[in-house]
CSV table of C-alpha atoms in Angstrom, one decimal:
chain,number,residue,atom,x,y,z
A,1,MET,CA,28.2,175.7,103.6
A,2,SER,CA,31.7,177.9,104.4
A,3,THR,CA,35.1,175.3,103.8
A,4,THR,CA,35.8,177.0,107.2
A,5,GLU,CA,33.0,174.7,108.9
A,6,THR,CA,34.0,171.6,107.0
A,7,SER,CA,37.5,171.3,106.7
A,8,ALA,CA,40.5,172.3,109.9
A,9,LYS,CA,43.4,169.9,108.2
A,10,PRO,CA,45.9,171.8,105.9
A,11,LEU,CA,45.1,171.7,102.4
A,12,SER,CA,47.5,170.8,99.7
A,13,ILE,CA,47.9,173.0,97.1
A,14,GLY,CA,46.4,170.5,94.4
A,15,GLU,CA,43.2,170.4,97.0
A,16,VAL,CA,42.8,174.1,96.6
A,17,ALA,CA,42.9,174.3,92.7
A,18,GLU,CA,40.4,171.2,93.2
A,19,GLN,CA,38.1,173.1,95.6
A,20,THR,CA,38.5,176.7,94.0
A,21,GLY,CA,38.7,176.0,90.1
A,22,LEU,CA,42.2,177.8,90.2
A,23,SER,CA,45.0,176.3,88.7
A,24,VAL,CA,48.0,175.4,90.8
A,25,HIS,CA,49.7,178.2,88.9
A,26,ALA,CA,46.9,180.6,89.5
A,27,LEU,CA,47.6,180.0,92.9
A,28,ARG,CA,51.3,180.6,92.7
A,29,PHE,CA,50.5,183.8,91.1
A,30,TYR,CA,48.1,185.0,93.7
A,31,GLU,CA,50.8,184.7,96.1
A,32,ARG,CA,53.4,186.0,94.1
A,33,GLU,CA,51.3,189.1,93.5
A,34,GLY,CA,50.2,189.6,97.3
A,35,LEU,CA,46.6,188.6,96.4
A,36,LEU,CA,46.2,186.5,99.6
A,37,ALA,CA,44.5,187.7,102.6
A,38,GLY,CA,47.4,186.2,104.7
A,39,PRO,CA,50.6,184.4,104.0
A,40,VAL,CA,50.4,180.8,103.0
A,41,GLN,CA,52.3,178.1,105.6
A,42,ARG,CA,55.0,175.6,104.6
A,43,THR,CA,55.8,172.5,105.5
A,44,SER,CA,59.7,171.7,106.6
A,45,GLY,CA,59.9,170.4,102.8
A,46,GLY,CA,58.6,174.0,101.7
A,47,ARG,CA,55.1,172.5,100.5
A,48,ARG,CA,52.5,175.3,100.6
A,49,ARG,CA,49.8,173.8,103.3
A,50,TYR,CA,46.7,176.2,103.1
A,51,THR,CA,43.6,176.8,105.9
A,52,ALA,CA,40.0,176.2,105.2
A,53,PHE,CA,40.7,180.0,105.4
A,54,ASP,CA,42.6,180.3,102.4
A,55,VAL,CA,39.5,178.2,100.6
A,56,ASP,CA,37.0,180.8,101.3
A,57,TRP,CA,39.2,184.1,100.5
A,58,LEU,CA,40.3,182.6,97.3
A,59,LEU,CA,36.4,181.5,96.6
A,60,ILE,CA,35.7,185.6,97.2
A,61,CYS,CA,38.8,186.5,94.7
A,62,VAL,CA,37.6,184.0,92.6
A,63,LYS,CA,34.2,185.6,92.0
A,64,LEU,CA,35.8,189.6,92.1
A,65,ARG,CA,38.0,188.5,89.1
A,66,GLU,CA,35.4,186.9,87.5
A,67,SER,CA,33.0,190.1,87.8
A,68,GLY,CA,35.8,191.9,86.4
A,69,MET,CA,38.0,193.5,89.0
A,70,PRO,CA,41.1,194.7,88.4
A,71,LEU,CA,44.3,193.1,90.0
A,72,SER,CA,45.1,196.0,91.2
A,73,ASP,CA,41.5,196.7,92.9
A,74,LEU,CA,41.8,193.3,94.3
A,75,LYS,CA,45.0,193.4,95.5
A,76,GLN,CA,44.6,196.4,97.5
A,77,PHE,CA,41.5,194.9,99.1
A,78,ALA,CA,43.7,192.0,100.0
A,79,GLU,CA,45.9,194.2,101.6
A,80,LEU,CA,43.4,196.4,103.6
A,81,VAL,CA,42.2,192.6,105.0
A,82,ARG,CA,45.8,191.6,105.9
A,83,HIS,CA,46.1,195.1,107.7
A,84,GLY,CA,43.5,193.9,109.7
A,85,PRO,CA,40.6,195.7,111.6
A,86,GLY,CA,40.4,199.6,111.6
A,87,ASN,CA,40.0,199.9,107.6
A,88,GLU,CA,36.5,198.7,107.2
A,89,VAL,CA,35.3,201.6,105.4
A,90,GLU,CA,38.2,201.7,102.9
A,91,ARG,CA,37.1,198.4,101.9
A,92,LEU,CA,33.7,198.9,101.6
A,93,ARG,CA,34.2,202.2,99.1
A,94,LEU,CA,36.5,199.8,97.1
A,95,LEU,CA,33.7,197.1,97.0
A,96,ASP,CA,31.1,199.3,96.4
A,97,ALA,CA,32.7,201.1,93.5
A,98,HIS,CA,33.4,197.5,92.1
A,99,ARG,CA,29.7,196.5,92.7
A,100,GLN,CA,28.6,199.9,90.9
A,101,ARG,CA,30.6,199.1,88.0
A,102,VAL,CA,28.8,195.4,87.5
A,103,ASP,CA,25.5,197.0,87.9
A,104,ALA,CA,26.5,199.6,85.1
A,105,GLN,CA,28.1,196.2,83.4
A,106,ILE,CA,24.5,194.7,84.0
A,107,GLN,CA,22.4,197.4,83.0
A,108,ALA,CA,24.2,197.2,79.8
A,109,LEU,CA,23.8,193.8,79.0
A,110,GLU,CA,20.5,193.9,79.9
A,111,GLU,CA,19.7,196.6,77.3
A,112,CYS,CA,21.9,194.6,74.8
A,113,ARG,CA,19.5,191.6,75.1
A,114,SER,CA,16.7,193.7,75.0
A,115,VAL,CA,17.5,194.4,71.5
A,116,ILE,CA,18.6,190.8,70.7
A,117,VAL,CA,15.3,189.8,72.0
A,118,TRP,CA,13.2,192.0,69.7
A,119,LYS,CA,15.4,191.4,66.8
A,120,VAL,CA,14.7,187.6,67.4
A,121,GLY,CA,11.1,188.3,67.3
A,122,VAL,CA,11.2,189.9,64.2
A,123,TYR,CA,12.8,186.7,62.3
A,124,ALA,CA,10.6,184.5,64.3
A,125,GLU,CA,7.7,186.3,62.7
A,126,HIS,CA,8.7,186.6,59.3
A,127,LEU,CA,9.7,183.0,59.1
A,128,ALA,CA,6.7,181.7,60.6
A,129,ARG,CA,4.7,184.1,58.0
A,130,GLY,CA,6.9,182.7,55.2
A,131,GLU,CA,8.6,186.2,54.7
A,132,ALA,CA,12.1,186.1,55.7
A,133,GLY,CA,13.5,186.1,52.0
A,134,GLY,CA,15.2,189.8,52.0
A,135,LEU,CA,15.2,190.6,55.9
A,136,TRP,CA,18.5,192.5,56.1
A,137,ASP,CA,19.9,191.6,52.5
A,138,PRO,CA,23.1,193.5,51.6
A,139,THR,CA,22.6,192.6,47.9
A,140,ALA,CA,19.0,194.0,47.6
């Protein structure tokens, strides 16, 4: 269920930090760097007031960053979203390029994992047979 469905009341920066896992400092950074899909509203006293849409957007940003999307690409994506309809092809191109990078990283990690699994098997087998002494011994 998206945040949009659960909350219509404005949220404080602390509430958004709690819901997104981002620190207050990171939220201010995202705003300063133009990484949000829209401007953050303010109270008459200057306090930030976020919407459920802001939270949903930030949750997407968190996943894009966790998956290695460069800030420059995230900034470009946010800019495209802010400009509204008509640039979906550019958005798709940007997201698809990132997906391809993630797919390549996953493949590389799977190859690394295969080597690790093989090596764990070698050690487990030798230990089970009581023949582990001297495995990869640089002094031998």
